């Protein structure tokens, strides 16, 4: 019993460390994606690009080319990590070795890849912007509008992650169920829910697209970031009509739950479990 308890404590500590690391990385990612890009425009600090430099000159600048190569390498590192560990043969191999910590390991390595990307990212300040809002009064109001929409999108993203069982996404629930002897939490879900989770790799594509592209100024390095991640999200999208139908049923069930009186809640919960 002591060995089982020690193993359980070890699993819980590792899952907790993974949660802290992923949470900190998520906060850093919000700063990297939204705050840094919008802050320069609101405060009027040094511009992120040089519109006075023509593209023909900028694309021959060795510093610009070096930054582009570094940024593309960092994006490739993240995409390879995120895709390789989600590939079925690799995922099964990791599952056989790590067991219930497999999901936590996937989240930790994803957070590590993001930390490397953010730490070594090279802003391209010697090239012109693809667009830049600098004329009054839009040079003040448009950054504020971007900040508001970014804040709204990140709020929606956090809400969606909570709805889609945030502890399970981070691998905490798997460890909790293992310690209690309840098995895999995904196996307890309905077949339609399991099918949805197998296809829905990125449930926040629209919101991420907004925060990637909606900016007062779009320098070359941001174009690389937004274009690469948008293409990756689009290619990873695999929802079909059955998944959309299941999501529609669940959405209407949730709306019905809030519209029913208190005495009808229990009956509605029973119907939801049957679905």
PDB file of C-alpha atoms in Angstrom, residues 33-241:
ATOM      1  CA  UNK A  33       0.649  37.285 -29.150  1.00  0.00           C
ATOM      2  CA  UNK A  34      -1.460  40.233 -28.019  1.00  0.00           C
ATOM      3  CA  UNK A  35       0.130  42.576 -25.485  1.00  0.00           C
ATOM      4  CA  UNK A  36       3.518  43.124 -27.142  1.00  0.00           C
ATOM      5  CA  UNK A  37       2.033  43.843 -30.560  1.00  0.00           C
ATOM      6  CA  UNK A  38      -0.712  46.211 -29.377  1.00  0.00           C
ATOM      7  CA  UNK A  39       1.240  47.915 -26.576  1.00  0.00           C
ATOM      8  CA  UNK A  40       3.699  49.551 -28.972  1.00  0.00           C
ATOM      9  CA  UNK A  41       0.857  51.149 -30.895  1.00  0.00           C
ATOM     10  CA  UNK A  42      -1.036  52.418 -27.833  1.00  0.00           C
ATOM     11  CA  UNK A  43       2.025  53.968 -26.135  1.00  0.00           C
ATOM     12  CA  UNK A  44       3.611  55.275 -29.309  1.00  0.00           C
ATOM     13  CA  UNK A  45       6.947  53.545 -28.649  1.00  0.00           C
ATOM     14  CA  UNK A  46       9.469  52.722 -31.349  1.00  0.00           C
ATOM     15  CA  UNK A  47       7.704  51.185 -34.372  1.00  0.00           C
ATOM     16  CA  UNK A  48       7.887  47.469 -35.063  1.00  0.00           C
ATOM     17  CA  UNK A  49       8.863  48.064 -38.700  1.00  0.00           C
ATOM     18  CA  UNK A  50      10.380  50.617 -41.106  1.00  0.00           C
ATOM     19  CA  UNK A  51       7.909  51.759 -43.760  1.00  0.00           C
ATOM     20  CA  UNK A  52      10.534  54.021 -45.323  1.00  0.00           C
ATOM     21  CA  UNK A  53      12.560  50.969 -46.425  1.00  0.00           C
ATOM     22  CA  UNK A  54      11.343  49.451 -49.713  1.00  0.00           C
ATOM     23  CA  UNK A  55      10.706  45.712 -49.869  1.00  0.00           C
ATOM     24  CA  UNK A  56      13.343  45.251 -52.567  1.00  0.00           C
ATOM     25  CA  UNK A  57      15.971  46.552 -50.159  1.00  0.00           C
ATOM     26  CA  UNK A  58      14.580  44.858 -47.029  1.00  0.00           C
ATOM     27  CA  UNK A  59      14.539  41.399 -48.592  1.00  0.00           C
ATOM     28  CA  UNK A  60      18.225  41.711 -49.438  1.00  0.00           C
ATOM     29  CA  UNK A  61      19.158  42.795 -45.923  1.00  0.00           C
ATOM     30  CA  UNK A  62      21.140  40.036 -44.193  1.00  0.00           C
ATOM     31  CA  UNK A  63      19.668  40.882 -40.778  1.00  0.00           C
ATOM     32  CA  UNK A  64      16.126  40.560 -42.148  1.00  0.00           C
ATOM     33  CA  UNK A  65      16.891  37.236 -43.823  1.00  0.00           C
ATOM     34  CA  UNK A  66      18.583  35.923 -40.684  1.00  0.00           C
ATOM     35  CA  UNK A  67      15.560  36.830 -38.549  1.00  0.00           C
ATOM     36  CA  UNK A  68      13.192  35.190 -41.055  1.00  0.00           C
ATOM     37  CA  UNK A  69      15.227  31.969 -41.080  1.00  0.00           C
ATOM     38  CA  UNK A  70      15.354  31.842 -37.260  1.00  0.00           C
ATOM     39  CA  UNK A  71      11.618  32.478 -36.942  1.00  0.00           C
ATOM     40  CA  UNK A  72      10.737  29.846 -39.543  1.00  0.00           C
ATOM     41  CA  UNK A  73      12.971  27.358 -37.722  1.00  0.00           C
ATOM     42  CA  UNK A  74      11.207  28.084 -34.423  1.00  0.00           C
ATOM     43  CA  UNK A  75       7.789  27.657 -36.051  1.00  0.00           C
ATOM     44  CA  UNK A  76       8.929  24.376 -37.617  1.00  0.00           C
ATOM     45  CA  UNK A  77      10.118  23.158 -34.201  1.00  0.00           C
ATOM     46  CA  UNK A  78       6.738  23.868 -32.622  1.00  0.00           C
ATOM     47  CA  UNK A  79       4.714  22.354 -35.480  1.00  0.00           C
ATOM     48  CA  UNK A  80       6.855  19.194 -35.625  1.00  0.00           C
ATOM     49  CA  UNK A  81       6.612  18.695 -31.852  1.00  0.00           C
ATOM     50  CA  UNK A  82       2.864  19.346 -31.783  1.00  0.00           C
ATOM     51  CA  UNK A  83       2.171  17.009 -34.708  1.00  0.00           C
ATOM     52  CA  UNK A  84       4.720  14.254 -34.088  1.00  0.00           C
ATOM     53  CA  UNK A  85       3.594  13.537 -30.531  1.00  0.00           C
ATOM     54  CA  UNK A  86      -0.041  13.505 -31.692  1.00  0.00           C
ATOM     55  CA  UNK A  87       0.735  10.966 -34.456  1.00  0.00           C
ATOM     56  CA  UNK A  88      -0.942   7.672 -33.574  1.00  0.00           C
ATOM     57  CA  UNK A  89       2.191   5.381 -33.592  1.00  0.00           C
ATOM     58  CA  UNK A  90       4.218   7.850 -31.507  1.00  0.00           C
ATOM     59  CA  UNK A  91       1.262   8.522 -29.230  1.00  0.00           C
ATOM     60  CA  UNK A  92       0.777   4.779 -28.584  1.00  0.00           C
ATOM     61  CA  UNK A  93       4.494   4.321 -27.902  1.00  0.00           C
ATOM     62  CA  UNK A  94       4.502   7.187 -25.404  1.00  0.00           C
ATOM     63  CA  UNK A  95       1.317   5.843 -23.816  1.00  0.00           C
ATOM     64  CA  UNK A  96       2.927   2.440 -23.270  1.00  0.00           C
ATOM     65  CA  UNK A  97       5.923   4.057 -21.541  1.00  0.00           C
ATOM     66  CA  UNK A  98       4.352   6.963 -19.648  1.00  0.00           C
ATOM     67  CA  UNK A  99       0.860   5.627 -18.950  1.00  0.00           C
ATOM     68  CA  UNK A 100      -1.393   8.261 -17.377  1.00  0.00           C
ATOM     69  CA  UNK A 101       1.360  10.880 -17.663  1.00  0.00           C
ATOM     70  CA  UNK A 102       1.255  10.753 -21.467  1.00  0.00           C
ATOM     71  CA  UNK A 103      -1.137  13.691 -21.806  1.00  0.00           C
ATOM     72  CA  UNK A 104       0.786  15.723 -19.230  1.00  0.00           C
ATOM     73  CA  UNK A 105       4.020  15.036 -21.127  1.00  0.00           C
ATOM     74  CA  UNK A 106       2.406  16.200 -24.372  1.00  0.00           C
ATOM     75  CA  UNK A 107       1.272  19.453 -22.742  1.00  0.00           C
ATOM     76  CA  UNK A 108       4.669  20.015 -21.099  1.00  0.00           C
ATOM     77  CA  UNK A 109       6.611  19.512 -24.333  1.00  0.00           C
ATOM     78  CA  UNK A 110       4.159  21.795 -26.161  1.00  0.00           C
ATOM     79  CA  UNK A 111       4.681  24.465 -23.499  1.00  0.00           C
ATOM     80  CA  UNK A 112       8.457  23.975 -23.756  1.00  0.00           C
ATOM     81  CA  UNK A 113       8.337  24.390 -27.541  1.00  0.00           C
ATOM     82  CA  UNK A 114       6.300  27.584 -27.097  1.00  0.00           C
ATOM     83  CA  UNK A 115       8.746  28.907 -24.520  1.00  0.00           C
ATOM     84  CA  UNK A 116      11.646  28.321 -26.920  1.00  0.00           C
ATOM     85  CA  UNK A 117       9.713  30.012 -29.730  1.00  0.00           C
ATOM     86  CA  UNK A 118       8.866  33.072 -27.630  1.00  0.00           C
ATOM     87  CA  UNK A 119      12.329  33.391 -26.082  1.00  0.00           C
ATOM     88  CA  UNK A 120      14.290  33.188 -29.334  1.00  0.00           C
ATOM     89  CA  UNK A 121      11.756  34.892 -31.628  1.00  0.00           C
ATOM     90  CA  UNK A 122      13.404  37.548 -33.827  1.00  0.00           C
ATOM     91  CA  UNK A 123      11.289  40.663 -34.578  1.00  0.00           C
ATOM     92  CA  UNK A 124      11.876  41.965 -38.092  1.00  0.00           C
ATOM     93  CA  UNK A 125      12.147  45.718 -37.506  1.00  0.00           C
ATOM     94  CA  UNK A 126      14.214  46.562 -40.600  1.00  0.00           C
ATOM     95  CA  UNK A 127      11.425  45.755 -43.094  1.00  0.00           C
ATOM     96  CA  UNK A 128       8.171  47.606 -43.832  1.00  0.00           C
ATOM     97  CA  UNK A 129       4.822  46.611 -42.369  1.00  0.00           C
ATOM     98  CA  UNK A 130       2.230  44.935 -44.525  1.00  0.00           C
ATOM     99  CA  UNK A 131      -0.225  47.381 -42.989  1.00  0.00           C
ATOM    100  CA  UNK A 132       0.007  50.019 -40.311  1.00  0.00           C
ATOM    101  CA  UNK A 133      -2.716  52.280 -38.864  1.00  0.00           C
ATOM    102  CA  UNK A 134      -0.975  55.568 -38.063  1.00  0.00           C
ATOM    103  CA  UNK A 135      -3.351  58.326 -39.098  1.00  0.00           C
ATOM    104  CA  UNK A 136      -5.336  60.187 -36.442  1.00  0.00           C
ATOM    105  CA  UNK A 137      -7.758  59.442 -34.885  1.00  0.00           C
ATOM    106  CA  UNK A 138      -7.498  55.734 -35.837  1.00  0.00           C
ATOM    107  CA  UNK A 139      -3.954  55.480 -34.528  1.00  0.00           C
ATOM    108  CA  UNK A 140      -5.519  55.771 -31.055  1.00  0.00           C
ATOM    109  CA  UNK A 141      -8.921  54.161 -31.438  1.00  0.00           C
ATOM    110  CA  UNK A 142      -7.981  51.172 -33.565  1.00  0.00           C
ATOM    111  CA  UNK A 143      -5.356  49.820 -31.089  1.00  0.00           C
ATOM    112  CA  UNK A 144      -7.956  50.187 -28.331  1.00  0.00           C
ATOM    113  CA  UNK A 145     -10.465  48.312 -30.482  1.00  0.00           C
ATOM    114  CA  UNK A 146      -7.882  45.579 -31.096  1.00  0.00           C
ATOM    115  CA  UNK A 147      -7.164  45.363 -27.371  1.00  0.00           C
ATOM    116  CA  UNK A 148     -10.883  44.987 -26.597  1.00  0.00           C
ATOM    117  CA  UNK A 149     -11.401  42.274 -29.207  1.00  0.00           C
ATOM    118  CA  UNK A 150      -8.250  40.437 -28.132  1.00  0.00           C
ATOM    119  CA  UNK A 151      -9.437  40.513 -24.516  1.00  0.00           C
ATOM    120  CA  UNK A 152     -12.835  39.168 -25.608  1.00  0.00           C
ATOM    121  CA  UNK A 153     -11.262  36.394 -27.694  1.00  0.00           C
ATOM    122  CA  UNK A 154      -8.938  35.279 -24.890  1.00  0.00           C
ATOM    123  CA  UNK A 155     -11.929  35.239 -22.515  1.00  0.00           C
ATOM    124  CA  UNK A 156     -13.824  33.020 -24.959  1.00  0.00           C
ATOM    125  CA  UNK A 157     -10.796  30.751 -25.358  1.00  0.00           C
ATOM    126  CA  UNK A 158     -10.500  30.300 -21.581  1.00  0.00           C
ATOM    127  CA  UNK A 159     -14.245  29.591 -21.343  1.00  0.00           C
ATOM    128  CA  UNK A 160     -14.080  26.993 -24.122  1.00  0.00           C
ATOM    129  CA  UNK A 161     -11.112  25.272 -22.470  1.00  0.00           C
ATOM    130  CA  UNK A 162     -13.083  25.044 -19.221  1.00  0.00           C
ATOM    131  CA  UNK A 163     -16.131  23.683 -21.045  1.00  0.00           C
ATOM    132  CA  UNK A 164     -13.990  21.058 -22.787  1.00  0.00           C
ATOM    133  CA  UNK A 165     -12.743  19.745 -19.437  1.00  0.00           C
ATOM    134  CA  UNK A 166      -9.542  21.696 -18.768  1.00  0.00           C
ATOM    135  CA  UNK A 167      -8.171  19.179 -16.183  1.00  0.00           C
ATOM    136  CA  UNK A 168      -8.463  16.394 -18.731  1.00  0.00           C
ATOM    137  CA  UNK A 169      -6.826  18.467 -21.475  1.00  0.00           C
ATOM    138  CA  UNK A 170      -3.813  19.019 -19.192  1.00  0.00           C
ATOM    139  CA  UNK A 171      -3.602  15.418 -18.033  1.00  0.00           C
ATOM    140  CA  UNK A 172      -4.592  16.125 -14.414  1.00  0.00           C
ATOM    141  CA  UNK A 173      -7.834  14.187 -14.563  1.00  0.00           C
ATOM    142  CA  UNK A 174      -6.071  11.090 -15.892  1.00  0.00           C
ATOM    143  CA  UNK A 175      -3.778  11.045 -12.855  1.00  0.00           C
ATOM    144  CA  UNK A 176      -6.693  11.678 -10.469  1.00  0.00           C
ATOM    145  CA  UNK A 177      -8.698   8.804 -11.935  1.00  0.00           C
ATOM    146  CA  UNK A 178      -5.650   6.518 -11.847  1.00  0.00           C
ATOM    147  CA  UNK A 179      -5.098   7.212  -8.140  1.00  0.00           C
ATOM    148  CA  UNK A 180      -8.761   6.412  -7.422  1.00  0.00           C
ATOM    149  CA  UNK A 181      -8.764   3.335  -9.651  1.00  0.00           C
ATOM    150  CA  UNK A 182     -11.433   4.745 -11.985  1.00  0.00           C
ATOM    151  CA  UNK A 183      -9.590   4.061 -15.252  1.00  0.00           C
ATOM    152  CA  UNK A 184      -9.267   6.371 -18.238  1.00  0.00           C
ATOM    153  CA  UNK A 185     -11.729   9.320 -18.020  1.00  0.00           C
ATOM    154  CA  UNK A 186     -12.059   9.415 -21.818  1.00  0.00           C
ATOM    155  CA  UNK A 187     -13.241   5.789 -21.833  1.00  0.00           C
ATOM    156  CA  UNK A 188     -16.162   6.794 -19.605  1.00  0.00           C
ATOM    157  CA  UNK A 189     -17.470   9.249 -22.201  1.00  0.00           C
ATOM    158  CA  UNK A 190     -20.019   8.290 -24.846  1.00  0.00           C
ATOM    159  CA  UNK A 191     -18.745   6.982 -28.228  1.00  0.00           C
ATOM    160  CA  UNK A 192     -19.920  10.177 -29.938  1.00  0.00           C
ATOM    161  CA  UNK A 193     -18.011  12.292 -27.429  1.00  0.00           C
ATOM    162  CA  UNK A 194     -14.880  10.175 -27.933  1.00  0.00           C
ATOM    163  CA  UNK A 195     -15.231  10.601 -31.698  1.00  0.00           C
ATOM    164  CA  UNK A 196     -15.555  14.368 -31.285  1.00  0.00           C
ATOM    165  CA  UNK A 197     -12.458  14.608 -29.074  1.00  0.00           C
ATOM    166  CA  UNK A 198     -10.498  12.553 -31.603  1.00  0.00           C
ATOM    167  CA  UNK A 199     -11.347  15.065 -34.358  1.00  0.00           C
ATOM    168  CA  UNK A 200     -11.478  18.321 -32.403  1.00  0.00           C
ATOM    169  CA  UNK A 201      -7.772  18.975 -31.850  1.00  0.00           C
ATOM    170  CA  UNK A 202      -8.110  22.767 -31.712  1.00  0.00           C
ATOM    171  CA  UNK A 203     -11.518  23.998 -30.496  1.00  0.00           C
ATOM    172  CA  UNK A 204     -10.575  27.705 -30.604  1.00  0.00           C
ATOM    173  CA  UNK A 205      -9.542  28.201 -34.237  1.00  0.00           C
ATOM    174  CA  UNK A 206     -11.684  31.279 -34.936  1.00  0.00           C
ATOM    175  CA  UNK A 207     -10.623  33.119 -31.778  1.00  0.00           C
ATOM    176  CA  UNK A 208      -6.941  32.348 -32.373  1.00  0.00           C
ATOM    177  CA  UNK A 209      -7.244  33.581 -35.958  1.00  0.00           C
ATOM    178  CA  UNK A 210      -8.632  36.892 -34.686  1.00  0.00           C
ATOM    179  CA  UNK A 211      -5.799  37.491 -32.202  1.00  0.00           C
ATOM    180  CA  UNK A 212      -3.197  36.451 -34.775  1.00  0.00           C
ATOM    181  CA  UNK A 213      -4.334  38.764 -37.564  1.00  0.00           C
ATOM    182  CA  UNK A 214      -6.223  41.670 -35.968  1.00  0.00           C
ATOM    183  CA  UNK A 215      -3.445  44.148 -35.183  1.00  0.00           C
ATOM    184  CA  UNK A 216      -2.815  47.862 -35.774  1.00  0.00           C
ATOM    185  CA  UNK A 217       0.423  46.971 -37.575  1.00  0.00           C
ATOM    186  CA  UNK A 218       1.519  43.725 -39.225  1.00  0.00           C
ATOM    187  CA  UNK A 219       5.325  43.392 -39.531  1.00  0.00           C
ATOM    188  CA  UNK A 220       6.976  40.631 -41.502  1.00  0.00           C
ATOM    189  CA  UNK A 221       7.702  38.388 -38.504  1.00  0.00           C
ATOM    190  CA  UNK A 222       4.050  38.585 -37.406  1.00  0.00           C
ATOM    191  CA  UNK A 223       2.998  37.605 -40.942  1.00  0.00           C
ATOM    192  CA  UNK A 224       5.170  34.492 -40.649  1.00  0.00           C
ATOM    193  CA  UNK A 225       3.694  33.664 -37.250  1.00  0.00           C
ATOM    194  CA  UNK A 226       0.061  34.298 -38.177  1.00  0.00           C
ATOM    195  CA  UNK A 227       0.316  32.629 -41.584  1.00  0.00           C
ATOM    196  CA  UNK A 228       2.074  29.496 -40.320  1.00  0.00           C
ATOM    197  CA  UNK A 229      -0.199  28.945 -37.309  1.00  0.00           C
ATOM    198  CA  UNK A 230      -3.353  29.693 -39.323  1.00  0.00           C
ATOM    199  CA  UNK A 231      -2.344  27.185 -41.999  1.00  0.00           C
ATOM    200  CA  UNK A 232      -1.530  24.607 -39.329  1.00  0.00           C
ATOM    201  CA  UNK A 233      -4.902  25.109 -37.619  1.00  0.00           C
ATOM    202  CA  UNK A 234      -6.710  24.797 -40.950  1.00  0.00           C
ATOM    203  CA  UNK A 235      -4.894  21.587 -41.885  1.00  0.00           C
ATOM    204  CA  UNK A 236      -5.515  20.053 -38.444  1.00  0.00           C
ATOM    205  CA  UNK A 237      -9.263  20.735 -38.675  1.00  0.00           C
ATOM    206  CA  UNK A 238     -11.098  17.421 -39.207  1.00  0.00           C
ATOM    207  CA  UNK A 239     -14.653  17.924 -37.936  1.00  0.00           C
ATOM    208  CA  UNK A 240     -17.387  16.338 -40.063  1.00  0.00           C
ATOM    209  CA  UNK A 241     -21.185  16.527 -40.157  1.00  0.00           C
TER     210      UNK A 241
END
